[in-house]
């Protein structure tokens, strides 16, 4: 009896598989598709919707020289300060007569700076994805400061910025400062 059940089950599965293949073949039709490997139709395509056909202030090309210069200088200054802290920590790590406490503190500083680099970059990238063309983010023990273009601040932008910062860094809304440049 068991042998009969197994054979019946196997025959049923073969029939179901055959029916599925047949239905797939008949429903898909005989469309011959010829594609070239690596071919892409949407590279450099222009998207036109009612929102994107309007001139946008969000591109860096349309920002004034002062605004672009501000963001460039701000990033440079932030990177210089963080590089100095890392260099100081590296010097401490390289000292032969440094105590365990000093070495541990230097390692913690480097780890904290590297974590801040990652978080700052993540926040800036996410805000750019939300439509802000130029963003500079500073993370410190006291909280977070975000600089964005004044022309891009709209109703709800402040809440959007705070939500992005909070989700990336777990900093409370009250410790986030937004500067419109």
Coordinates of N, CA and C in Angstrom, one line a residue:
X1 N 0.8 -1.2 0.0 CA 0.0 0.0 0.0 C 0.9 1.3 0.0
X2 N 2.0 1.3 0.8 CA 2.8 2.4 0.9 C 3.5 2.7 -0.5
X3 N 3.9 1.6 -1.2 CA 4.5 1.7 -2.5 C 3.6 2.4 -3.5
X4 N 2.3 2.0 -3.4 CA 1.3 2.6 -4.3 C 1.1 4.1 -4.1
X5 N 1.1 4.5 -2.8 CA 0.9 5.9 -2.4 C 2.1 6.7 -2.9
X6 N 3.3 6.2 -2.8 CA 4.5 6.9 -3.2 C 4.5 7.1 -4.8
X7 N 4.1 6.0 -5.5 CA 4.1 6.1 -6.9 C 3.0 7.0 -7.4
X8 N 1.8 7.0 -6.7 CA 0.7 7.9 -7.0 C 1.2 9.4 -6.8
X9 N 1.8 9.6 -5.7 CA 2.3 11.0 -5.3 C 3.3 11.4 -6.3
X10 N 4.3 10.6 -6.7 CA 5.3 10.9 -7.7 C 4.7 11.2 -9.1
X11 N 3.7 10.4 -9.5 CA 3.0 10.7 -10.7 C 2.3 12.0 -10.7
X12 N 1.6 12.3 -9.6 CA 0.9 13.6 -9.4 C 1.9 14.8 -9.5
X13 N 3.0 14.6 -8.9 CA 4.0 15.7 -8.9 C 4.6 15.9 -10.4
X14 N 4.8 14.8 -11.1 CA 5.3 14.9 -12.5 C 4.2 15.6 -13.3
X15 N 3.0 15.2 -13.2 CA 1.9 15.8 -13.9 C 1.8 17.3 -13.6
X16 N 1.9 17.7 -12.3 CA 1.8 19.1 -11.9 C 2.9 19.9 -12.5
X17 N 4.1 19.3 -12.5 CA 5.3 20.0 -13.1 C 5.1 20.2 -14.6
X18 N 4.7 19.1 -15.2 CA 4.4 19.2 -16.7 C 3.4 20.2 -17.0
X19 N 2.3 20.3 -16.2 CA 1.3 21.3 -16.5 C 1.8 22.7 -16.3
X20 N 2.7 22.9 -15.3 CA 3.2 24.2 -15.0 C 4.2 24.6 -16.2
X21 N 5.0 23.7 -16.7 CA 5.9 24.0 -17.8 C 5.0 24.4 -19.0
X22 N 4.0 23.6 -19.3 CA 3.2 23.8 -20.5 C 2.5 25.2 -20.4
X23 N 1.9 25.5 -19.2 CA 1.2 26.8 -19.1 C 2.2 27.9 -19.2
X24 N 3.4 27.8 -18.6 CA 4.4 28.8 -18.8 C 4.8 29.1 -20.2
X25 N 4.9 28.0 -20.9 CA 5.3 28.1 -22.4 C 4.2 28.7 -23.2
X26 N 3.0 28.3 -23.0 CA 1.9 28.9 -23.8 C 1.6 30.3 -23.4
X27 N 1.6 30.6 -22.2 CA 1.3 32.0 -21.7 C 2.4 33.0 -22.0
X28 N 3.6 32.6 -22.1 CA 4.7 33.5 -22.3 C 4.8 33.9 -23.8
X29 N 4.2 33.1 -24.7 CA 4.3 33.4 -26.1 C 5.6 33.1 -26.6
X30 N 5.8 33.4 -27.9 CA 7.1 33.1 -28.6 C 7.8 34.5 -28.9
X31 N 7.9 35.3 -27.9 CA 8.6 36.6 -28.1 C 10.1 36.3 -28.1
X32 N 10.7 36.7 -29.2 CA 12.2 36.5 -29.2 C 12.8 37.8 -28.7
X33 N 13.6 37.7 -27.7 CA 14.2 38.9 -27.1 C 15.7 38.8 -27.4
X34 N 16.2 39.8 -28.1 CA 17.7 39.8 -28.3 C 18.2 41.0 -27.6
X35 N 19.1 40.8 -26.7 CA 19.7 41.9 -25.9 C 21.2 41.7 -25.9
X36 N 21.9 42.8 -25.8 CA 23.3 42.8 -25.7 C 23.7 42.8 -24.3
X37 N 24.7 42.0 -23.9 CA 25.1 42.0 -22.5 C 25.7 43.3 -22.2
X38 N 25.2 43.9 -21.1 CA 25.7 45.2 -20.7 C 24.9 46.4 -21.2
X39 N 24.0 46.1 -22.1 CA 23.2 47.2 -22.7 C 22.3 47.8 -21.7
X40 N 22.2 49.1 -21.7 CA 21.3 49.8 -20.8 C 20.6 50.9 -21.5
X41 N 19.3 51.0 -21.4 CA 18.5 52.0 -22.1 C 18.4 53.3 -21.3
X42 N 18.6 53.2 -20.0 CA 18.3 54.4 -19.2 C 19.5 55.2 -18.7
X43 N 20.6 54.9 -19.2 CA 21.8 55.6 -18.9 C 21.8 57.0 -19.6
X44 N 22.0 58.0 -18.8 CA 21.9 59.4 -19.3 C 20.5 59.7 -19.9
X45 N 19.5 59.1 -19.5 CA 18.2 59.4 -19.9 C 17.7 60.6 -19.2
X46 N 16.8 61.4 -19.8 CA 16.2 62.6 -19.2 C 14.9 62.2 -18.7
X47 N 14.6 62.4 -17.5 CA 13.4 62.2 -16.9 C 12.6 63.5 -16.9
X48 N 11.3 63.4 -17.3 CA 10.5 64.6 -17.3 C 9.2 64.4 -16.6
X49 N 9.1 65.0 -15.5 CA 7.8 65.0 -14.8 C 7.5 66.5 -14.5
X50 N 6.4 66.7 -13.9 CA 6.0 68.1 -13.7 C 7.0 68.8 -12.7
X51 N 7.5 68.0 -11.7 CA 8.4 68.6 -10.7 C 9.8 68.8 -11.3
X52 N 10.3 67.9 -12.1 CA 11.7 68.0 -12.6 C 11.8 68.9 -13.8
X53 N 10.7 69.4 -14.4 CA 10.9 70.3 -15.5 C 11.1 71.7 -15.1
X54 N 10.8 72.0 -13.8 CA 11.0 73.3 -13.3 C 12.4 73.5 -13.0
X55 N 12.9 74.7 -13.2 CA 14.3 75.0 -12.8 C 14.5 74.7 -11.3
X56 N 15.6 74.1 -11.0 CA 15.8 73.7 -9.6 C 17.0 74.6 -9.0
X57 N 16.9 74.9 -7.8 CA 17.9 75.6 -7.1 C 18.9 74.7 -6.4
X58 N 18.6 73.4 -6.5 CA 19.3 72.4 -5.7 C 20.6 71.9 -6.3
X59 N 21.0 72.4 -7.4 CA 22.2 71.9 -8.0 C 23.4 72.8 -7.6
X60 N 24.5 72.3 -7.4 CA 25.7 73.1 -7.0 C 26.0 74.1 -8.0
X61 N 25.7 73.9 -9.2 CA 26.0 74.9 -10.3 C 25.2 76.2 -10.1
X62 N 24.1 76.1 -9.5 CA 23.2 77.2 -9.3 C 23.4 78.0 -8.0
X63 N 24.3 77.4 -7.1 CA 24.5 78.1 -5.8 C 25.5 79.2 -6.1
X64 N 25.4 80.2 -5.2 CA 26.4 81.3 -5.4 C 27.8 80.9 -5.0
X65 N 28.7 81.7 -5.4 CA 30.1 81.4 -5.1 C 30.4 81.4 -3.6
X66 N 29.7 82.3 -2.9 CA 29.9 82.4 -1.4 C 29.4 81.1 -0.7
X67 N 28.2 80.6 -1.2 CA 27.7 79.4 -0.6 C 28.6 78.2 -0.8
X68 N 29.0 78.0 -2.1 CA 29.9 76.9 -2.4 C 31.2 77.0 -1.6
X69 N 31.8 78.2 -1.5 CA 33.0 78.5 -0.8 C 32.8 78.1 0.7
X70 N 31.7 78.5 1.2 CA 31.4 78.2 2.6 C 31.5 76.7 2.9
X71 N 30.8 75.9 2.1 CA 30.7 74.5 2.3 C 32.1 73.9 2.1
X72 N 32.8 74.3 1.1 CA 34.2 73.8 0.8 C 35.1 74.1 2.0
X73 N 35.1 75.3 2.5 CA 35.9 75.7 3.7 C 35.5 74.9 4.9
X74 N 34.2 74.8 5.1 CA 33.7 74.1 6.3 C 34.2 72.6 6.3
X75 N 34.1 72.0 5.2 CA 34.5 70.6 5.1 C 36.0 70.5 5.3
X76 N 36.8 71.4 4.7 CA 38.2 71.4 4.9 C 38.6 71.6 6.4
X77 N 38.0 72.6 7.0 CA 38.3 72.9 8.4 C 37.9 71.7 9.3
X78 N 36.8 71.1 9.1 CA 36.4 69.9 9.9 C 37.4 68.8 9.7
X79 N 37.8 68.5 8.5 CA 38.7 67.4 8.2 C 40.1 67.7 8.8
X80 N 40.5 69.0 8.8 CA 41.8 69.4 9.4 C 41.8 69.1 10.9
X81 N 40.7 69.6 11.6 CA 40.6 69.4 13.0 C 40.6 67.9 13.4
X82 N 39.9 67.1 12.7 CA 39.8 65.7 12.9 C 41.1 65.0 12.6
X83 N 41.8 65.5 11.6 CA 43.1 64.9 11.3 C 44.1 65.2 12.4
X84 N 44.1 66.4 13.0 CA 45.0 66.8 14.0 C 44.8 65.9 15.3
X85 N 43.5 65.6 15.6 CA 43.2 64.8 16.7 C 43.8 63.4 16.5
X86 N 43.6 62.9 15.3 CA 44.1 61.5 14.9 C 45.6 61.5 15.0
X87 N 46.3 62.6 14.4 CA 47.7 62.6 14.5 C 48.2 62.7 15.9
X88 N 47.6 63.4 16.8 CA 48.0 63.5 18.2 C 47.8 62.1 18.8
X89 N 46.7 61.5 18.5 CA 46.5 60.1 19.1 C 47.6 59.1 18.6
X90 N 47.9 59.2 17.3 CA 48.9 58.4 16.7 C 50.3 58.6 17.4
X91 N 50.6 59.9 17.6 CA 51.9 60.2 18.3 C 51.9 59.5 19.7
X92 N 50.8 59.6 20.4 CA 50.7 59.0 21.7 C 50.9 57.5 21.6
X93 N 50.2 56.9 20.6 CA 50.4 55.4 20.4 C 51.8 55.0 20.1
X94 N 52.5 55.9 19.4 CA 53.9 55.6 19.0 C 54.9 55.8 20.1
X95 N 54.5 56.5 21.2 CA 55.4 56.7 22.3 C 55.7 55.4 23.0
X96 N 57.0 55.2 23.3 CA 57.4 54.0 24.0 C 57.1 54.0 25.5
X97 N 57.1 55.2 26.0 CA 57.0 55.3 27.5 C 55.5 55.8 27.8
X98 N 54.6 55.6 26.9 CA 53.2 56.0 27.2 C 52.6 55.0 28.2
X99 N 51.8 55.5 29.1 CA 51.1 54.5 30.0 C 50.0 53.8 29.3
X100 N 49.5 52.8 30.0 CA 48.4 52.0 29.4 C 47.1 52.9 29.3
X101 N 47.0 53.8 30.3 CA 45.8 54.7 30.3 C 45.9 55.7 29.1
X102 N 47.1 56.2 28.8 CA 47.2 57.1 27.7 C 47.0 56.4 26.4
X103 N 47.5 55.2 26.2 CA 47.3 54.4 25.0 C 45.8 54.1 24.8
X104 N 45.2 53.7 25.9 CA 43.8 53.4 25.8 C 43.0 54.6 25.4
X105 N 43.3 55.7 26.0 CA 42.6 57.0 25.7 C 42.8 57.4 24.2
X106 N 44.1 57.2 23.7 CA 44.4 57.5 22.3 C 43.6 56.6 21.4
X107 N 43.6 55.3 21.7 CA 42.8 54.4 20.8 C 41.3 54.8 20.8
X108 N 40.8 55.1 22.0 CA 39.4 55.5 22.0 C 39.1 56.8 21.2
X109 N 40.1 57.7 21.3 CA 39.9 59.0 20.5 C 39.9 58.6 19.0
X110 N 40.8 57.8 18.5 CA 40.8 57.4 17.1 C 39.6 56.7 16.7
X111 N 39.1 55.8 17.5 CA 37.9 55.0 17.2 C 36.7 56.0 17.2
X112 N 36.6 56.9 18.1 CA 35.5 57.9 18.1 C 35.5 58.8 16.9
X113 N 36.7 59.3 16.5 CA 36.8 60.1 15.3 C 36.4 59.3 14.0
X114 N 36.9 58.1 13.9 CA 36.5 57.3 12.8 C 35.0 57.0 12.7
X115 N 34.4 56.8 13.9 CA 33.0 56.6 14.0 C 32.3 57.9 13.5
X116 N 32.8 59.0 14.0 CA 32.2 60.3 13.6 C 32.3 60.5 12.1
X117 N 33.5 60.2 11.5 CA 33.6 60.3 10.1 C 32.5 59.5 9.4
X118 N 32.3 58.3 9.8 CA 31.4 57.5 9.1 C 29.9 58.0 9.3
X119 N 29.6 58.4 10.5 CA 28.3 59.0 10.8 C 28.0 60.3 10.0
X120 N 29.0 61.2 10.0 CA 28.9 62.4 9.3 C 28.7 62.2 7.8
X121 N 29.5 61.3 7.3 CA 29.3 61.0 5.8 C 27.9 60.4 5.6
X122 N 27.5 59.5 6.4 CA 26.2 58.9 6.3 C 25.0 59.9 6.3
X123 N 25.1 60.8 7.3 CA 24.1 61.8 7.4 C 24.1 62.7 6.2
X124 N 25.3 63.2 5.8 CA 25.4 64.0 4.6 C 24.8 63.3 3.3
X125 N 25.2 62.1 3.2 CA 24.7 61.3 2.0 C 23.2 61.2 2.1
X126 N 22.6 60.8 3.2 CA 21.2 60.7 3.3 C 20.4 62.0 3.1
X127 N 21.0 63.1 3.6 CA 20.3 64.4 3.4 C 20.4 64.8 1.9
X128 N 21.5 64.5 1.2 CA 21.6 64.7 -0.2 C 20.6 63.9 -1.0
X129 N 20.3 62.7 -0.5 CA 19.3 61.8 -1.1 C 17.9 62.4 -0.9
X130 N 17.7 63.2 0.2 CA 16.5 63.8 0.5 C 16.2 65.1 -0.3
X131 N 17.3 65.5 -1.1 CA 17.1 66.7 -1.9 C 17.9 67.9 -1.6
X132 N 18.7 67.8 -0.5 CA 19.6 68.9 -0.2 C 20.9 68.8 -1.0
X133 N 21.2 69.8 -1.7 CA 22.4 69.7 -2.6 C 23.7 69.8 -1.9
X134 N 23.8 70.6 -0.9 CA 25.1 70.7 -0.2 C 24.8 70.7 1.3
X135 N 25.5 69.8 2.0 CA 25.3 69.6 3.4 C 26.7 69.4 4.1
X136 N 26.9 70.0 5.3 CA 28.0 69.8 6.1 C 27.5 69.4 7.5
X137 N 28.0 68.3 8.0 CA 27.5 67.8 9.3 C 28.7 67.8 10.3
X138 N 28.6 68.3 11.5 CA 29.6 68.2 12.5 C 29.0 67.4 13.7
X139 N 29.7 66.4 14.1 CA 29.3 65.6 15.3 C 30.2 65.9 16.4
X140 N 29.7 66.1 17.6 CA 30.6 66.3 18.8 C 29.9 65.6 20.0
X141 N 30.5 65.7 21.1 CA 29.9 65.2 22.3 C 28.7 65.9 22.7
X142 N 28.6 67.2 22.3 CA 27.5 68.1 22.7 C 26.2 67.8 21.8
X143 N 26.4 67.2 20.6 CA 25.3 67.0 19.7 C 25.8 67.1 18.2
X144 N 24.9 67.6 17.4 CA 25.2 67.6 16.0 C 24.8 69.0 15.4
X145 N 25.6 69.5 14.5 CA 25.3 70.7 13.8 C 25.3 70.4 12.3
X146 N 24.2 70.8 11.7 CA 24.0 70.5 10.2 C 23.9 71.9 9.5
X147 N 24.7 72.1 8.5 CA 24.6 73.3 7.7 C 24.1 72.9 6.3
X148 N 23.0 73.6 5.9 CA 22.4 73.4 4.6 C 22.1 74.8 4.0
X149 N 21.8 74.8 2.7 CA 21.5 76.0 2.0 C 20.2 76.6 2.4
X150 N 20.2 77.9 2.7 CA 18.9 78.5 3.1 C 17.8 78.4 2.1
X151 N 18.2 78.4 0.8 CA 17.2 78.4 -0.3 C 16.5 77.0 -0.3
X152 N 17.1 76.0 0.3 CA 16.5 74.7 0.3 C 15.7 74.4 1.5
X153 N 15.7 75.3 2.4 CA 14.9 75.1 3.6 C 13.4 75.4 3.3
X154 N 12.6 74.4 3.5 CA 11.1 74.6 3.3 C 10.4 74.1 4.5
X155 N 9.1 74.2 4.5 CA 8.3 73.8 5.6 C 8.5 72.2 5.8
X156 N 8.9 71.8 7.0 CA 9.1 70.4 7.2 C 10.6 70.0 7.0
X157 N 11.4 70.9 6.5 CA 12.8 70.5 6.2 C 13.6 70.3 7.5
X158 N 13.3 71.1 8.5 CA 14.0 71.0 9.8 C 13.7 69.6 10.4
X159 N 12.4 69.2 10.4 CA 12.0 67.9 10.9 C 12.7 66.8 10.2
X160 N 12.7 66.9 8.8 CA 13.3 65.9 8.0 C 14.8 65.7 8.3
X161 N 15.5 66.9 8.5 CA 16.9 66.8 8.8 C 17.1 66.1 10.2
X162 N 16.3 66.6 11.2 CA 16.5 66.0 12.5 C 16.2 64.5 12.5
X163 N 15.2 64.1 11.7 CA 14.9 62.6 11.6 C 16.1 61.8 11.0
X164 N 16.7 62.4 10.0 CA 17.9 61.7 9.4 C 19.0 61.6 10.4
X165 N 19.3 62.7 11.1 CA 20.4 62.7 12.1 C 20.1 61.7 13.2
X166 N 18.9 61.8 13.7 CA 18.5 60.9 14.8 C 18.6 59.4 14.4
X167 N 18.1 59.1 13.2 CA 18.2 57.7 12.8 C 19.6 57.2 12.6
X168 N 20.5 58.1 12.1 CA 21.8 57.6 11.9 C 22.7 57.6 13.1
X169 N 22.4 58.5 14.1 CA 23.4 58.7 15.2 C 22.8 58.5 16.6
X170 N 21.5 58.4 16.7 CA 20.8 58.3 18.0 C 21.0 59.5 18.8
X171 N 21.2 60.7 18.2 CA 21.3 62.0 18.9 C 19.8 62.5 19.0
X172 N 19.5 63.0 20.2 CA 18.2 63.5 20.5 C 17.9 64.8 19.7
X173 N 16.6 65.0 19.4 CA 16.2 66.2 18.6 C 16.7 67.5 19.2
X174 N 16.7 67.6 20.6 CA 17.1 68.8 21.3 C 18.6 69.1 21.1
X175 N 19.4 68.1 20.7 CA 20.9 68.3 20.6 C 21.3 68.5 19.1
X176 N 20.3 68.7 18.2 CA 20.6 68.9 16.8 C 20.4 70.4 16.5
X177 N 21.4 71.0 15.9 CA 21.3 72.4 15.5 C 21.4 72.5 14.0
X178 N 20.5 73.2 13.4 CA 20.5 73.4 11.9 C 20.8 74.8 11.6
X179 N 21.8 75.0 10.7 CA 22.1 76.4 10.3 C 21.8 76.5 8.8
X180 N 21.0 77.4 8.4 CA 20.7 77.7 7.0 C 21.7 78.7 6.5
X181 N 22.5 78.4 5.6 CA 23.6 79.3 5.1 C 23.1 80.0 3.8

